[in-house]
Short mmCIF file of N, CA and C in Angstrom, two decimals:
data_model
loop_
_atom_site.label_atom_id
_atom_site.label_comp_id
_atom_site.label_asym_id
_atom_site.label_seq_id
_atom_site.Cartn_x
_atom_site.Cartn_y
_atom_site.Cartn_z
N MET A 299 -69.09 -74.80 -26.00
CA MET A 299 -70.39 -75.42 -25.76
C MET A 299 -70.25 -76.92 -25.57
N GLU A 300 -69.49 -77.54 -26.46
CA GLU A 300 -69.28 -78.99 -26.41
C GLU A 300 -68.69 -79.41 -25.07
N ASN A 301 -67.71 -78.64 -24.61
CA ASN A 301 -67.03 -78.94 -23.35
C ASN A 301 -68.00 -78.91 -22.18
N VAL A 302 -68.85 -77.91 -22.15
CA VAL A 302 -69.84 -77.78 -21.08
C VAL A 302 -70.76 -78.99 -21.07
N PHE A 303 -71.16 -79.41 -22.25
CA PHE A 303 -72.05 -80.57 -22.36
C PHE A 303 -71.36 -81.83 -21.84
N ASN A 304 -70.10 -82.02 -22.20
CA ASN A 304 -69.36 -83.19 -21.73
C ASN A 304 -69.24 -83.20 -20.22
N GLU A 305 -68.98 -82.03 -19.67
CA GLU A 305 -68.88 -81.90 -18.22
C GLU A 305 -70.20 -82.28 -17.57
N TYR A 306 -71.27 -81.74 -18.11
CA TYR A 306 -72.61 -82.03 -17.59
C TYR A 306 -72.90 -83.52 -17.66
N GLU A 307 -72.53 -84.12 -18.78
CA GLU A 307 -72.78 -85.55 -18.98
C GLU A 307 -72.02 -86.38 -17.96
N SER A 308 -70.77 -86.04 -17.71
CA SER A 308 -69.98 -86.81 -16.74
C SER A 308 -70.54 -86.66 -15.33
N VAL A 309 -71.00 -85.47 -14.99
CA VAL A 309 -71.63 -85.26 -13.69
C VAL A 309 -72.89 -86.10 -13.59
N PHE A 310 -73.66 -86.12 -14.66
CA PHE A 310 -74.90 -86.89 -14.68
C PHE A 310 -74.61 -88.38 -14.50
N LYS A 311 -73.60 -88.88 -15.20
CA LYS A 311 -73.22 -90.29 -15.07
C LYS A 311 -72.79 -90.60 -13.65
N CYS A 312 -72.02 -89.69 -13.08
CA CYS A 312 -71.55 -89.87 -11.70
C CYS A 312 -72.74 -89.94 -10.75
N GLN A 313 -73.66 -89.02 -10.89
CA GLN A 313 -74.85 -89.01 -10.04
C GLN A 313 -75.66 -90.28 -10.24
N LYS A 314 -75.75 -90.72 -11.48
CA LYS A 314 -76.55 -91.89 -11.79
C LYS A 314 -75.97 -93.12 -11.09
N SER A 315 -74.64 -93.27 -11.15
CA SER A 315 -74.03 -94.43 -10.51
C SER A 315 -74.20 -94.37 -9.00
N THR A 316 -74.09 -93.19 -8.43
CA THR A 316 -74.30 -93.03 -6.99
C THR A 316 -75.74 -93.39 -6.63
N THR A 317 -76.66 -92.92 -7.44
CA THR A 317 -78.08 -93.19 -7.19
C THR A 317 -78.35 -94.68 -7.24
N SER A 318 -77.77 -95.36 -8.21
CA SER A 318 -78.03 -96.80 -8.33
C SER A 318 -77.44 -97.55 -7.15
N LYS A 319 -76.30 -97.09 -6.63
CA LYS A 319 -75.73 -97.72 -5.42
C LYS A 319 -76.69 -97.56 -4.26
N VAL A 320 -77.19 -96.36 -4.08
CA VAL A 320 -78.14 -96.08 -3.00
C VAL A 320 -79.39 -96.95 -3.19
N TRP A 321 -79.84 -97.03 -4.43
CA TRP A 321 -81.03 -97.83 -4.75
C TRP A 321 -80.80 -99.29 -4.38
N ASP A 322 -79.60 -99.81 -4.71
CA ASP A 322 -79.26 -101.20 -4.36
C ASP A 322 -79.34 -101.40 -2.86
N GLU A 323 -78.78 -100.47 -2.10
CA GLU A 323 -78.80 -100.58 -0.64
C GLU A 323 -80.24 -100.59 -0.13
N MET A 324 -81.05 -99.68 -0.66
CA MET A 324 -82.45 -99.61 -0.24
C MET A 324 -83.17 -100.91 -0.56
N THR A 325 -82.90 -101.46 -1.72
CA THR A 325 -83.55 -102.71 -2.13
C THR A 325 -83.15 -103.84 -1.20
N LYS A 326 -81.87 -103.88 -0.83
CA LYS A 326 -81.40 -104.91 0.11
C LYS A 326 -82.14 -104.78 1.44
N LEU A 327 -82.27 -103.55 1.92
CA LEU A 327 -82.98 -103.32 3.18
C LEU A 327 -84.43 -103.77 3.06
N GLU A 328 -85.06 -103.44 1.94
CA GLU A 328 -86.45 -103.86 1.71
C GLU A 328 -86.55 -105.37 1.82
N CYS A 329 -85.64 -106.08 1.19
CA CYS A 329 -85.66 -107.54 1.21
C CYS A 329 -85.49 -108.06 2.63
N LYS A 330 -84.58 -107.47 3.37
CA LYS A 330 -84.37 -107.89 4.76
C LYS A 330 -85.64 -107.70 5.57
N ASN A 331 -86.27 -106.54 5.39
CA ASN A 331 -87.51 -106.25 6.12
C ASN A 331 -88.60 -107.25 5.75
N LYS A 332 -88.71 -107.58 4.48
CA LYS A 332 -89.71 -108.55 4.04
C LYS A 332 -89.43 -109.91 4.65
N ASP A 333 -88.14 -110.28 4.71
CA ASP A 333 -87.78 -111.56 5.32
C ASP A 333 -88.19 -111.58 6.78
N LYS A 334 -87.97 -110.48 7.48
CA LYS A 334 -88.36 -110.39 8.89
C LYS A 334 -89.87 -110.55 9.02
N LEU A 335 -90.61 -109.87 8.16
CA LEU A 335 -92.07 -109.97 8.20
C LEU A 335 -92.52 -111.40 7.95
N LYS A 336 -91.89 -112.05 6.98
CA LYS A 336 -92.23 -113.45 6.69
C LYS A 336 -91.96 -114.31 7.91
N ALA A 337 -90.83 -114.07 8.56
CA ALA A 337 -90.46 -114.86 9.73
C ALA A 337 -91.50 -114.66 10.84
N GLN A 338 -91.96 -113.43 11.01
CA GLN A 338 -92.98 -113.15 12.03
C GLN A 338 -94.29 -113.85 11.70
N CYS A 339 -94.64 -113.89 10.42
CA CYS A 339 -95.90 -114.50 10.00
C CYS A 339 -95.88 -116.02 10.20
N ASN A 340 -94.72 -116.63 9.97
CA ASN A 340 -94.67 -118.10 10.02
C ASN A 340 -94.67 -118.66 11.39
#
């Protein structure tokens, strides 16, 4: 049982780190888009 839990936990950590990388990329894109919008407004 313990082993299964450890495996699950490591998979979860792996997914979490991948998700945060994707989130970072999305956030960067959001910022770029906002900068473009600001440039258009000015």
